Each structure stands twice: as C-alpha cells, then as structure tokens.
CSV table of C-alpha atoms and ligand atoms in Angstrom, one decimal:
chain,number,residue,atom,x,y,z
A,1,UNK,CA,9.7,-27.2,14.2
A,2,UNK,CA,10.9,-24.1,12.2
A,3,UNK,CA,10.1,-20.7,13.7
A,4,UNK,CA,9.0,-17.6,11.9
A,5,UNK,CA,9.1,-14.1,13.4
A,6,UNK,CA,6.2,-12.0,12.3
A,7,UNK,CA,6.3,-8.2,12.7
A,8,UNK,CA,2.9,-6.7,13.4
A,9,UNK,CA,-0.3,-8.3,14.7
A,10,UNK,CA,-3.0,-5.9,13.4
A,11,UNK,CA,-6.3,-7.2,12.1
A,12,UNK,CA,-5.0,-7.2,8.5
A,13,UNK,CA,-1.8,-9.0,9.5
A,14,UNK,CA,-3.5,-11.9,11.3
A,15,UNK,CA,-3.9,-13.7,8.0
A,16,UNK,CA,0.0,-14.0,7.8
A,17,UNK,CA,0.1,-15.6,11.3
A,18,UNK,CA,-2.7,-18.0,10.5
A,19,UNK,CA,-1.0,-18.9,7.2
A,20,UNK,CA,2.4,-19.6,8.8
A,21,UNK,CA,0.7,-21.8,11.4
A,22,UNK,CA,-1.2,-23.7,8.7
A,23,UNK,CA,2.2,-24.3,6.9
A,24,UNK,CA,3.5,-25.9,10.1
A,25,UNK,CA,5.7,-23.1,11.5
A,26,UNK,CA,6.0,-22.0,15.1
A,27,UNK,CA,4.9,-18.3,15.1
A,28,UNK,CA,6.6,-15.6,17.2
A,29,UNK,CA,4.9,-12.2,17.1
A,30,UNK,CA,6.2,-8.7,17.9
A,31,UNK,CA,3.8,-5.7,18.2
A,32,UNK,CA,3.8,-2.7,20.5
A,33,UNK,CA,0.0,-2.5,20.9
A,34,UNK,CA,-1.3,-4.3,23.9
A,35,UNK,CA,-4.7,-4.9,22.2
A,36,UNK,CA,-3.4,-6.3,18.9
A,37,UNK,CA,-5.5,-9.3,17.7
A,38,UNK,CA,-2.5,-11.3,16.4
A,39,UNK,CA,-1.3,-12.1,20.0
A,40,UNK,CA,-4.3,-14.5,20.4
A,41,UNK,CA,-3.3,-16.4,17.2
A,42,UNK,CA,0.5,-16.5,17.4
A,43,UNK,CA,2.3,-19.2,19.5
A,44,UNK,CA,4.4,-16.7,21.3
A,45,UNK,CA,3.9,-12.9,21.7
A,46,UNK,CA,6.4,-10.2,22.6
A,47,UNK,CA,5.2,-6.6,23.4
A,48,UNK,CA,8.0,-5.1,21.4
A,49,UNK,CA,7.8,-2.3,18.8
A,50,UNK,CA,8.3,-3.5,15.3
A,51,UNK,CA,10.3,-0.3,14.5
A,52,UNK,CA,12.8,-0.9,17.3
A,53,UNK,CA,15.4,-2.8,15.3
A,54,UNK,CA,17.6,-3.9,18.1
A,55,UNK,CA,14.8,-5.0,20.4
A,56,UNK,CA,13.4,-7.1,17.6
A,57,UNK,CA,16.8,-8.5,16.8
A,58,UNK,CA,17.1,-9.6,20.5
A,59,UNK,CA,13.8,-11.5,20.2
A,60,UNK,CA,14.9,-13.1,17.0
A,61,UNK,CA,18.2,-14.2,18.6
A,62,UNK,CA,16.6,-15.5,21.7
A,63,UNK,CA,13.9,-17.5,19.8
A,64,UNK,CA,16.5,-18.7,17.2
A,65,UNK,CA,14.0,-17.9,14.4
A,66,UNK,CA,14.5,-19.3,10.8
A,67,UNK,CA,12.8,-16.4,9.0
A,68,UNK,CA,11.3,-13.0,9.5
A,69,UNK,CA,8.3,-11.3,7.8
A,70,UNK,CA,6.8,-7.8,8.1
A,71,UNK,CA,3.6,-8.7,6.3
A,72,UNK,CA,1.9,-5.6,4.7
A,73,UNK,CA,3.7,-3.2,6.9
A,74,UNK,CA,5.8,-0.2,5.7
A,75,UNK,CA,7.3,0.8,9.1
A,76,UNK,CA,8.4,-2.8,10.0
A,77,UNK,CA,9.9,-3.6,6.6
A,78,UNK,CA,13.3,-2.1,7.4
A,79,UNK,CA,13.4,-3.9,10.7
A,80,UNK,CA,12.7,-7.3,9.0
A,81,UNK,CA,15.6,-6.6,6.6
A,82,UNK,CA,17.9,-5.5,9.4
A,83,UNK,CA,17.3,-8.6,11.4
A,84,UNK,CA,17.5,-10.8,8.3
A,85,UNK,CA,20.9,-9.4,7.4
A,86,UNK,CA,22.3,-9.6,11.0
A,87,UNK,CA,21.2,-13.2,11.4
A,88,UNK,CA,21.8,-14.3,7.7
A,89,UNK,CA,18.2,-15.2,7.2
A,90,UNK,CA,16.4,-14.9,3.8
A,91,UNK,CA,16.0,-11.2,3.2
A,92,UNK,CA,16.0,-8.4,0.7
A,93,UNK,CA,19.0,-6.0,1.2
A,94,UNK,CA,18.5,-3.5,4.1
A,95,UNK,CA,19.8,-0.6,2.0
A,96,UNK,CA,17.1,-1.2,-0.7
A,97,UNK,CA,14.3,-1.6,1.8
A,98,UNK,CA,15.4,1.6,3.5
A,99,UNK,CA,15.3,3.5,0.1
A,100,UNK,CA,11.8,2.2,-0.6
A,101,UNK,CA,10.6,3.3,2.8
A,102,UNK,CA,11.8,6.9,2.6
A,103,UNK,CA,10.3,9.0,-0.1
A,104,UNK,CA,13.3,11.5,-0.3
A,105,UNK,CA,15.8,8.6,-0.6
A,106,UNK,CA,13.6,6.9,-3.2
A,107,UNK,CA,13.4,10.0,-5.3
A,108,UNK,CA,17.2,10.3,-5.2
A,109,UNK,CA,17.6,6.7,-6.1
A,110,UNK,CA,15.3,7.2,-9.2
A,111,UNK,CA,17.2,10.3,-10.3
A,112,UNK,CA,20.6,8.5,-9.9
A,113,UNK,CA,19.5,5.4,-11.8
A,114,UNK,CA,17.9,6.9,-14.9
A,115,UNK,CA,14.3,6.6,-13.9
A,116,UNK,CA,11.9,9.5,-14.2
A,117,UNK,CA,11.7,11.5,-10.9
A,118,UNK,CA,9.7,14.7,-10.3
A,119,UNK,CA,11.7,17.7,-9.1
A,120,UNK,CA,11.7,17.2,-5.4
A,121,UNK,CA,13.4,18.1,-2.1
A,122,UNK,CA,13.3,16.8,1.4
A,123,UNK,CA,13.1,19.2,4.4
A,124,UNK,CA,13.5,18.9,8.2
A,125,UNK,CA,11.9,22.3,9.1
A,126,UNK,CA,9.0,24.4,7.8
A,127,UNK,CA,11.3,27.4,7.4
A,128,UNK,CA,13.7,25.5,5.1
A,129,UNK,CA,10.8,24.4,2.9
A,130,UNK,CA,9.2,27.8,2.9
A,131,UNK,CA,12.5,29.5,1.8
A,132,UNK,CA,12.9,27.0,-1.2
A,133,UNK,CA,9.6,27.2,-3.1
A,134,UNK,CA,11.2,29.0,-6.1
A,135,UNK,CA,12.8,25.6,-7.0
A,136,UNK,CA,9.4,24.1,-8.0
A,137,UNK,CA,6.8,24.6,-10.8
A,138,UNK,CA,3.2,24.3,-9.5
A,139,UNK,CA,1.2,22.2,-8.9
A,140,UNK,CA,3.2,20.4,-6.2
A,141,UNK,CA,2.5,17.8,-3.6
A,142,UNK,CA,3.6,18.0,0.0
A,143,UNK,CA,4.0,14.7,1.9
A,144,UNK,CA,5.6,13.1,4.9
A,145,UNK,CA,8.6,11.1,3.7
A,146,UNK,CA,7.6,8.0,5.7
A,147,UNK,CA,3.9,7.7,5.9
A,148,UNK,CA,1.4,5.7,3.9
A,149,UNK,CA,-2.3,5.7,2.8
A,150,UNK,CA,-1.9,9.3,1.7
A,151,UNK,CA,-1.9,10.4,5.4
A,152,UNK,CA,-0.6,14.0,5.6
A,153,UNK,CA,-0.4,14.6,1.8
A,154,UNK,CA,-1.7,17.8,0.1
A,155,UNK,CA,-1.7,19.0,-3.5
A,156,UNK,CA,-1.0,22.8,-3.9
A,157,UNK,CA,-2.0,24.8,-7.0
A,158,UNK,CA,-0.7,28.0,-5.4
A,159,UNK,CA,1.7,28.7,-2.5
A,160,UNK,CA,-1.0,30.4,-0.3
A,161,UNK,CA,-1.6,27.4,1.9
A,162,UNK,CA,2.0,26.0,1.9
A,163,UNK,CA,2.4,26.5,5.6
A,164,UNK,CA,-0.7,24.5,6.5
A,165,UNK,CA,0.3,21.7,4.0
A,166,UNK,CA,3.8,21.5,5.6
A,167,UNK,CA,2.4,21.5,9.2
A,168,UNK,CA,0.0,18.7,8.1
A,169,UNK,CA,2.8,16.6,6.5
A,170,UNK,CA,5.1,17.0,9.5
A,171,UNK,CA,2.4,15.9,11.8
A,172,UNK,CA,2.4,12.5,10.1
A,173,UNK,CA,6.2,11.9,9.8
A,174,UNK,CA,7.9,9.7,12.4
A,175,UNK,CA,11.3,10.8,11.1
A,176,UNK,CA,10.1,14.5,11.1
A,177,UNK,CA,11.0,14.9,7.4
A,178,UNK,CA,8.7,16.0,4.6
A,179,UNK,CA,9.1,16.1,0.8
A,180,UNK,CA,7.8,18.7,-1.7
A,181,UNK,CA,7.7,17.5,-5.3
A,182,UNK,CA,6.2,18.5,-8.6
A,183,UNK,CA,2.8,16.9,-9.3
A,184,UNK,CA,2.8,14.7,-12.4
A,185,UNK,CA,-0.4,14.7,-14.6
A,186,UNK,CA,-1.3,11.3,-16.0
A,187,UNK,CA,-2.7,10.7,-19.5
A,188,UNK,CA,-4.8,7.7,-18.5
A,189,UNK,CA,-8.0,7.6,-16.4
A,190,UNK,CA,-6.8,5.7,-13.4
A,191,UNK,CA,-3.6,5.7,-11.4
A,192,UNK,CA,-1.8,2.4,-11.9
A,193,UNK,CA,-1.5,0.6,-8.6
A,194,UNK,CA,-1.3,-2.9,-7.0
A,195,UNK,CA,1.2,-5.5,-6.0
A,196,UNK,CA,3.9,-7.3,-7.9
A,197,UNK,CA,5.5,-10.5,-6.5
A,198,UNK,CA,9.2,-11.1,-7.0
A,199,UNK,CA,10.8,-14.6,-6.9
A,200,UNK,CA,14.6,-15.1,-7.4
A,201,UNK,CA,14.8,-11.5,-8.5
A,202,UNK,CA,12.1,-11.8,-11.3
A,203,UNK,CA,8.6,-10.5,-11.2
A,204,UNK,CA,6.3,-13.6,-11.3
A,205,UNK,CA,3.0,-11.8,-10.6
A,206,UNK,CA,2.1,-8.6,-12.3
A,207,UNK,CA,-0.8,-7.5,-10.2
A,208,UNK,CA,-1.3,-4.1,-11.9
A,209,UNK,CA,-4.7,-2.6,-11.2
A,210,UNK,CA,-6.7,0.5,-11.8
A,211,UNK,CA,-6.6,2.6,-8.7
A,212,UNK,CA,-10.0,4.3,-8.1
A,213,UNK,CA,-10.4,7.6,-6.2
A,214,UNK,CA,-13.4,9.6,-4.9
A,215,UNK,CA,-13.1,13.3,-5.8
A,216,UNK,CA,-15.9,14.1,-3.3
A,217,UNK,CA,-13.6,13.3,-0.4
A,218,UNK,CA,-9.9,13.2,-1.0
A,219,UNK,CA,-8.7,12.6,-4.6
A,220,UNK,CA,-5.4,11.2,-3.2
A,221,UNK,CA,-6.9,8.4,-1.2
A,222,UNK,CA,-7.5,5.1,-2.9
A,223,UNK,CA,-11.2,4.0,-2.7
A,224,UNK,CA,-10.8,0.8,-4.7
A,225,UNK,CA,-9.0,-1.3,-7.2
A,226,UNK,CA,-10.2,-3.0,-10.4
A,227,UNK,CA,-8.9,-5.5,-12.9
A,228,UNK,CA,-8.2,-5.7,-15.8
A,229,UNK,CA,-5.9,-2.7,-16.1
A,230,UNK,CA,-7.2,-0.1,-18.5
A,231,UNK,CA,-4.0,0.8,-20.3
A,232,UNK,CA,-2.6,0.4,-23.8
A,233,UNK,CA,-0.4,-2.7,-24.2
A,234,UNK,CA,2.7,-0.6,-25.1
A,235,UNK,CA,2.3,1.3,-21.9
A,236,UNK,CA,1.9,-1.9,-19.9
A,237,UNK,CA,5.2,-3.1,-21.4
A,238,UNK,CA,6.9,0.2,-20.4
A,239,UNK,CA,5.6,-0.1,-16.8
A,240,UNK,CA,6.8,-3.7,-16.6
A,241,UNK,CA,10.2,-2.9,-17.9
A,242,UNK,CA,10.5,0.0,-15.5
A,243,UNK,CA,9.6,-2.1,-12.5
A,244,UNK,CA,11.7,-5.1,-13.4
A,245,UNK,CA,14.7,-2.8,-13.9
A,246,UNK,CA,14.0,-1.2,-10.5
A,247,UNK,CA,13.9,-4.6,-8.8
A,248,UNK,CA,17.2,-5.5,-10.5
A,249,UNK,CA,19.0,-2.3,-9.4
A,250,UNK,CA,17.7,-2.6,-5.9
A,251,UNK,CA,18.6,-6.3,-5.8
A,252,UNK,CA,15.2,-7.2,-4.5
A,253,UNK,CA,15.2,-11.0,-4.4
A,254,UNK,CA,11.7,-12.0,-3.3
A,255,UNK,CA,8.3,-10.9,-1.8
A,256,UNK,CA,5.4,-8.6,-2.5
A,257,UNK,CA,6.1,-5.1,-3.7
A,258,UNK,CA,3.3,-2.5,-3.6
A,259,UNK,CA,3.6,-0.1,-6.6
A,260,UNK,CA,2.0,3.1,-7.9
A,261,UNK,CA,2.9,4.7,-11.2
A,262,UNK,CA,1.6,7.1,-13.8
A,263,UNK,CA,2.3,7.7,-17.4
A,264,UNK,CA,2.4,11.3,-18.7
A,265,UNK,CA,1.2,12.6,-22.1
A,266,UNK,CA,4.7,12.1,-23.5
A,267,UNK,CA,4.6,8.4,-22.6
A,268,UNK,CA,7.1,8.7,-19.8
A,269,UNK,CA,6.6,6.3,-16.9
A,270,UNK,CA,6.8,7.9,-13.5
A,271,UNK,CA,7.1,5.7,-10.5
A,272,UNK,CA,5.2,7.5,-7.7
A,273,UNK,CA,5.4,5.2,-4.7
A,274,UNK,CA,7.0,1.8,-4.3
A,275,UNK,CA,6.9,-0.1,-1.0
A,276,UNK,CA,8.7,-3.4,-0.1
A,277,UNK,CA,5.5,-5.0,1.2
A,278,UNK,CA,2.1,-6.3,0.3
A,279,UNK,CA,-0.5,-3.6,-0.2
A,280,UNK,CA,-3.3,-2.8,2.2
A,281,UNK,CA,-7.0,-2.8,1.3
A,282,UNK,CA,-6.9,-6.6,0.8
A,283,UNK,CA,-4.9,-6.3,-2.5
A,284,UNK,CA,-3.3,-9.8,-1.9
A,285,UNK,CA,-6.9,-11.3,-1.6
A,286,UNK,CA,-8.0,-9.6,-4.8
A,287,UNK,CA,-4.9,-10.8,-6.7
A,288,UNK,CA,-5.4,-14.3,-5.2
A,289,UNK,CA,-8.8,-14.4,-7.0
A,290,UNK,CA,-7.3,-13.1,-10.3
A,291,UNK,CA,-4.2,-15.3,-10.4
A,292,UNK,CA,-5.6,-18.3,-8.5
A,293,UNK,CA,-2.7,-18.1,-6.1
A,294,UNK,CA,-2.3,-17.7,-2.3
A,295,UNK,CA,0.0,-14.6,-2.1
A,296,UNK,CA,0.1,-14.7,1.7
A,297,UNK,CA,1.4,-18.3,1.5
A,298,UNK,CA,4.0,-17.2,-1.1
A,299,UNK,CA,5.2,-14.4,1.2
A,300,UNK,CA,5.5,-16.7,4.2
A,301,UNK,CA,7.4,-19.5,2.2
A,302,UNK,CA,9.7,-16.9,0.6
A,303,UNK,CA,10.6,-15.4,4.0
A,304,UNK,CA,11.4,-18.9,5.3
A,305,UNK,CA,13.6,-19.6,2.2
A,306,UNK,CA,11.3,-22.5,1.2
A,307,UNK,CA,10.3,-23.3,-2.4
A,308,UNK,CA,7.0,-21.8,-3.6
A,309,UNK,CA,4.7,-24.6,-4.4
A,310,UNK,CA,1.7,-22.4,-5.2
A,311,UNK,CA,0.9,-22.3,-8.9
A,312,UNK,CA,0.2,-19.0,-10.5
A,313,UNK,CA,-2.5,-19.1,-13.2
A,314,UNK,CA,-2.9,-16.9,-16.2
A,315,UNK,CA,-4.9,-13.9,-14.9
A,316,UNK,CA,-8.6,-13.9,-15.7
A,317,UNK,CA,-11.9,-12.4,-14.8
A,318,UNK,CA,-13.1,-8.9,-14.1
A,319,UNK,CA,-12.9,-7.9,-10.5
A,320,UNK,CA,-13.0,-4.9,-8.2
A,321,UNK,CA,-12.8,-3.9,-4.6
A,322,UNK,CA,-14.3,-0.8,-3.0
A,323,UNK,CA,-13.4,0.7,0.3
A,324,UNK,CA,-16.7,1.6,2.1
A,325,UNK,CA,-16.4,5.2,3.3
A,326,UNK,CA,-18.3,8.2,4.5
A,327,UNK,CA,-18.2,11.7,3.1
A,328,UNK,CA,-19.0,13.2,6.6
A,329,UNK,CA,-18.5,12.6,10.3
A,330,UNK,CA,-21.3,10.9,12.3
A,331,UNK,CA,-22.5,7.8,14.1
A,332,UNK,CA,-22.6,4.6,12.1
A,333,UNK,CA,-26.1,3.1,11.5
A,334,UNK,CA,-25.8,0.8,8.5
A,335,UNK,CA,-24.7,0.5,4.9
A,336,UNK,CA,-27.2,-0.5,2.2
A,337,UNK,CA,-26.3,-1.8,-1.3
A,338,UNK,CA,-28.5,-1.3,-4.4
A,339,UNK,CA,-30.1,-4.4,-5.9
A,340,UNK,CA,-28.0,-3.8,-9.0
A,341,UNK,CA,-24.8,-3.9,-7.1
A,342,UNK,CA,-25.8,-6.9,-5.1
A,343,UNK,CA,-25.8,-9.0,-8.3
A,344,UNK,CA,-22.0,-8.6,-8.4
A,345,UNK,CA,-21.0,-8.7,-4.7
A,346,UNK,CA,-18.7,-11.6,-3.8
A,347,UNK,CA,-17.6,-10.6,-0.3
A,348,UNK,CA,-18.5,-7.9,2.2
A,349,UNK,CA,-16.3,-7.0,5.2
A,350,UNK,CA,-17.7,-4.4,7.7
A,351,UNK,CA,-15.3,-2.8,10.1
A,352,UNK,CA,-17.9,-0.8,12.1
A,353,UNK,CA,-21.0,-1.7,14.1
A,354,UNK,CA,-24.0,0.5,14.8
A,355,UNK,CA,-23.2,3.3,17.3
A,356,UNK,CA,-19.5,3.5,16.3
A,357,UNK,CA,-18.1,6.9,15.5
A,358,UNK,CA,-17.1,7.4,11.8
A,359,UNK,CA,-15.1,10.2,10.2
A,360,UNK,CA,-15.0,11.8,6.7
A,361,UNK,CA,-12.7,9.6,4.6
A,362,UNK,CA,-9.6,11.7,4.1
A,363,UNK,CA,-7.1,9.0,4.7
A,364,UNK,CA,-7.0,5.2,4.4
A,365,UNK,CA,-7.3,4.6,8.1
A,366,UNK,CA,-10.9,5.9,8.1
A,367,UNK,CA,-12.3,3.1,6.0
A,368,UNK,CA,-15.6,1.5,7.1
A,369,UNK,CA,-15.2,-1.8,5.4
A,370,UNK,CA,-14.4,-3.3,2.0
A,371,UNK,CA,-16.4,-5.2,-0.7
A,372,UNK,CA,-15.3,-7.5,-3.5
A,373,UNK,CA,-17.2,-7.5,-6.8
A,374,UNK,CA,-17.0,-9.8,-9.8
A,375,UNK,CA,-18.4,-8.6,-13.1
A,376,UNK,CA,-19.3,-10.5,-16.3
A,377,UNK,CA,-17.3,-7.9,-18.4
A,378,UNK,CA,-15.5,-4.6,-18.4
A,379,UNK,CA,-18.4,-2.6,-19.6
A,380,UNK,CA,-20.6,-3.7,-16.7
A,381,UNK,CA,-17.7,-3.0,-14.3
A,382,UNK,CA,-17.2,0.4,-15.7
A,383,UNK,CA,-20.9,1.1,-15.6
A,384,UNK,CA,-21.1,0.3,-11.8
A,385,UNK,CA,-17.7,1.6,-10.7
A,386,UNK,CA,-18.0,5.0,-12.4
A,387,UNK,CA,-21.1,5.7,-10.3
A,388,UNK,CA,-20.5,3.5,-7.3
A,389,UNK,CA,-21.6,6.1,-4.8
A,390,UNK,CA,-25.2,5.7,-6.2
A,391,UNK,CA,-25.1,2.0,-5.3
A,392,UNK,CA,-23.9,2.4,-1.7
A,393,UNK,CA,-25.9,4.2,0.9
A,394,UNK,CA,-23.8,4.9,4.0
A,395,UNK,CA,-26.4,5.7,6.7
A,396,UNK,CA,-25.3,7.7,9.7
A,397,UNK,CA,-27.2,9.2,12.6
A,398,UNK,CA,-26.1,12.8,13.2
A,399,UNK,CA,-24.1,13.5,16.4
B,1,ADP,N1,4.5,13.6,-7.7
B,1,ADP,C1,3.3,13.1,-7.8
B,1,ADP,N2,2.6,13.3,-8.9
B,1,ADP,C2,1.3,12.9,-9.0
B,1,ADP,N3,0.6,12.3,-8.0
B,1,ADP,C3,1.3,12.1,-6.8
B,1,ADP,C4,2.6,12.5,-6.7
B,1,ADP,N4,3.0,12.1,-5.4
B,1,ADP,C5,1.9,11.5,-4.9
B,1,ADP,N5,0.9,11.5,-5.7
B,1,ADP,C6,-0.5,11.1,-5.4
B,1,ADP,O1,-0.7,11.1,-4.0
B,1,ADP,C7,-0.9,9.8,-3.5
B,1,ADP,C8,-0.2,9.6,-2.1
B,1,ADP,O2,1.2,9.8,-2.3
B,1,ADP,P1,2.2,8.6,-2.0
B,1,ADP,O3,3.6,9.1,-2.3
B,1,ADP,O4,1.7,7.4,-2.6
B,1,ADP,O5,2.1,8.5,-0.4
B,1,ADP,P2,1.6,7.3,0.6
B,1,ADP,O6,2.9,6.7,1.0
B,1,ADP,O7,0.9,8.0,1.7
B,1,ADP,O8,0.8,6.4,-0.2
B,1,ADP,C9,-0.5,8.9,-4.6
B,1,ADP,O9,-1.2,7.7,-4.5
B,1,ADP,C10,-0.8,9.7,-5.8
B,1,ADP,O10,-2.1,9.6,-6.2
B,2,MG,MG1,1.1,5.5,-2.0
C-alpha cells in the first residue's frame, strides 16, 4: 500500500486525509496540536510541527512515504517541498515555494522578472521601518511577510498610526519580519481571487472569482467569493498570461495555487498575493461545483505522482460563498436567513454553537460559518450579494 504524508490535521484539512484514504493510500499525519481532528481519521499520527522541516523529514524517512502534501496550508508548504526534494518525491521546487510564502521575497521576484510590483521594503525592526517612510507614496499597506487571511495587515492614509500598524504586523509574523508597500487602487469592483490548478506546468483550472469584502468590518478580509468573474475579457486574458508566465518562471509543476490580483486604471496587472496551496474558505469546494471536478482528489493524486483521472468540465453556473461573520463581540445565539436568500442556499456550515464566544470579524480566523449559494443568473446574484447583510441576521446575546 502506498503511503502519503499529510501536513496538518485541522478541520479544513480533514477532507484531504479522507480523500487520500478513499483513493487507497495509507495516511500518515503530522500536526503539532494535540486536539487536531485529523488524527482520528489518519492511519498514523505524529505530534510533530509541520513547520519543523527536519522533524517532518525524519517522519517521512521512517515511514518511507511515497508522497507529501500540505493541503491548504501556507506555513507547511515549504516543509512539503523540502521533504519532497530531499527524498526525491513529486514536488514543486523548494526555492519557488519559499518565494511564494514570504511576501518580501515574492515582491523581489516580481520586480526581477518583469512583473508589476508595488514599491515595497521588508523590515526586521520597527525603528528601521519608521526611519524609511520617505521611500513610499501614501496610501501604503503594512503586513507581516508570512501571515495569511489578512491577519496583521493595515492600510495607512497618513503616517500618524504607522507605529501601531508596525506593532500589529510584527505580532503576527513568525519570522519577525514585516513589509511596507504602496497600495494599488483597482479599476474593477471586486478583487480578483481564487485558485488555479497546475498540471505538468500548465494551468488547467482557472478558478478566478470575485472576492467580496465587508467595509463595515475590515475591508481587507474576504467575506465571500462569487462566479462568474466580473471582468472584461481582455483583462481576463492579461491575468491568465501573467499567472501562466509566473508559474513558468517559478517552475511550478503541479497543484493548487491560491491567487489574488488587481488591475489598475492603466490596465496593468498587479499580482497581490500568490500562495502555493489551495485557498481557505472552501474555495476548492466552490470550484468543484463550477468545474465539475474534485480538486482535493487532484491535489492528492498529483502529490503521489499519479495520473489525474478527474475530468474538468467547461465552467458553468452562477455561484457564491459567504463567510458568516459578526460586526461585534458577543455570545452566539443563532443565525437566521431571509426567505429570499433561502431560495438560493445550497449548503450551510455553522462553526459555532449557542453560548460560544464570538468576535468582531477583523481576520479570517473569526469566521462563524460559510454558506454556498446558487443563482439563476448574474443579476439575481448581484442583487443579493450587494446587500447580503440584509439577508443574514447574526443574533448574539450581549456579554
Ligand atoms: N499592495 C497592495 N495594494 C492593494 N491591496 C493590497 C496590497 N497588499 C495587500 N492588499 C490587500 O490586503 C489583503 C491582504 O494582503 P495579502 O498580501 O493578501 O495578505 P494575506 O497573506 O494575509 O492574505 C489583500 O487581499 C488585498 O485586499
Ligand atoms: Mg491574501
């Protein structure tokens, strides 16, 4: 029986373990949390941190695994590539994965390879960053180099609060590095986000989606995705060329890649964030509906060096997800949907139960659940999605 090493057993990664088992593989799991749900699903569990490259390598050697997958995980992606290279298993190059997991290295890569990159600089101390502000034109964004889900990110329109923004960003950086960069204004209504899937170096699934935000909470945190992408065809072409060229230059051979881009009023494409992994917020599930394909199965088979048997259909339908969230702190009571919204609901996943503590949604980790919607047409989707807060009543009891 062939063995797969899976890095991470969190609730949203369990699907990868289940899929690997269904495909007939023996599953070995590493996670550093003693309460991770994946350990009850995997055939063998090691309490090992997925960011500890050499400890994971030791497990991989001992178990003689045939493939390694860090499903939907940014921090574990470099470890998977490291182990893959050391043991000559199917993998994307470690150098490329490392570039995609560090925002300062990614910006340098863009600059050096002819892609648009905002003026940016990485810093290891608050003092260095504070002394260097004359380099930038406002507005700027301050972010940890190695976080995700917009944790620790702040947009500044003046330098008054730069100290707070830097402290906030440092507090979310494992490597203790932050990046300051000029903020790019987009010409289109929604940020372009989603996952692409690469096979033999070529993008075979263009899962480009509208990325919705809620200005009432934090305009940087995604609150949902929708399809089809609202963007002119010429711009879609530019985005696709940019991403394929990036995959070529980074020698990415296979797997899901989570992408975020914007186009400015001069029609220039700016890659904002590209991660060597499937996106969170159930993006692979949403794309599965749109493309009639099982992206988790594709990720597992690619990591095992097996042919991909799943067929990918021409994308169709009008779909959206929405991350249930609260605009304030409190105790969870229930979430009620309008009758109008209920007509389009396909799936509802609640992460909280009555009595649980909930917090204002200022980063992706504070999500209360997720819903999937299917609409008859784009106009209906737009009508609901542009006022979705009116259709979802998040009821809390005050503390
Ligand atoms: N230079 C930029 N210009 C415009 N928007 C940006 C820029 N950098 C980040 N953003 C916005 O901030 C969000 C979070 O930044 P990102 O680099 O994606 O961090 P994370 O890894 O936490 O997702 C992005 O989704 C985007 O909306
Ligand atoms: Mg991002």
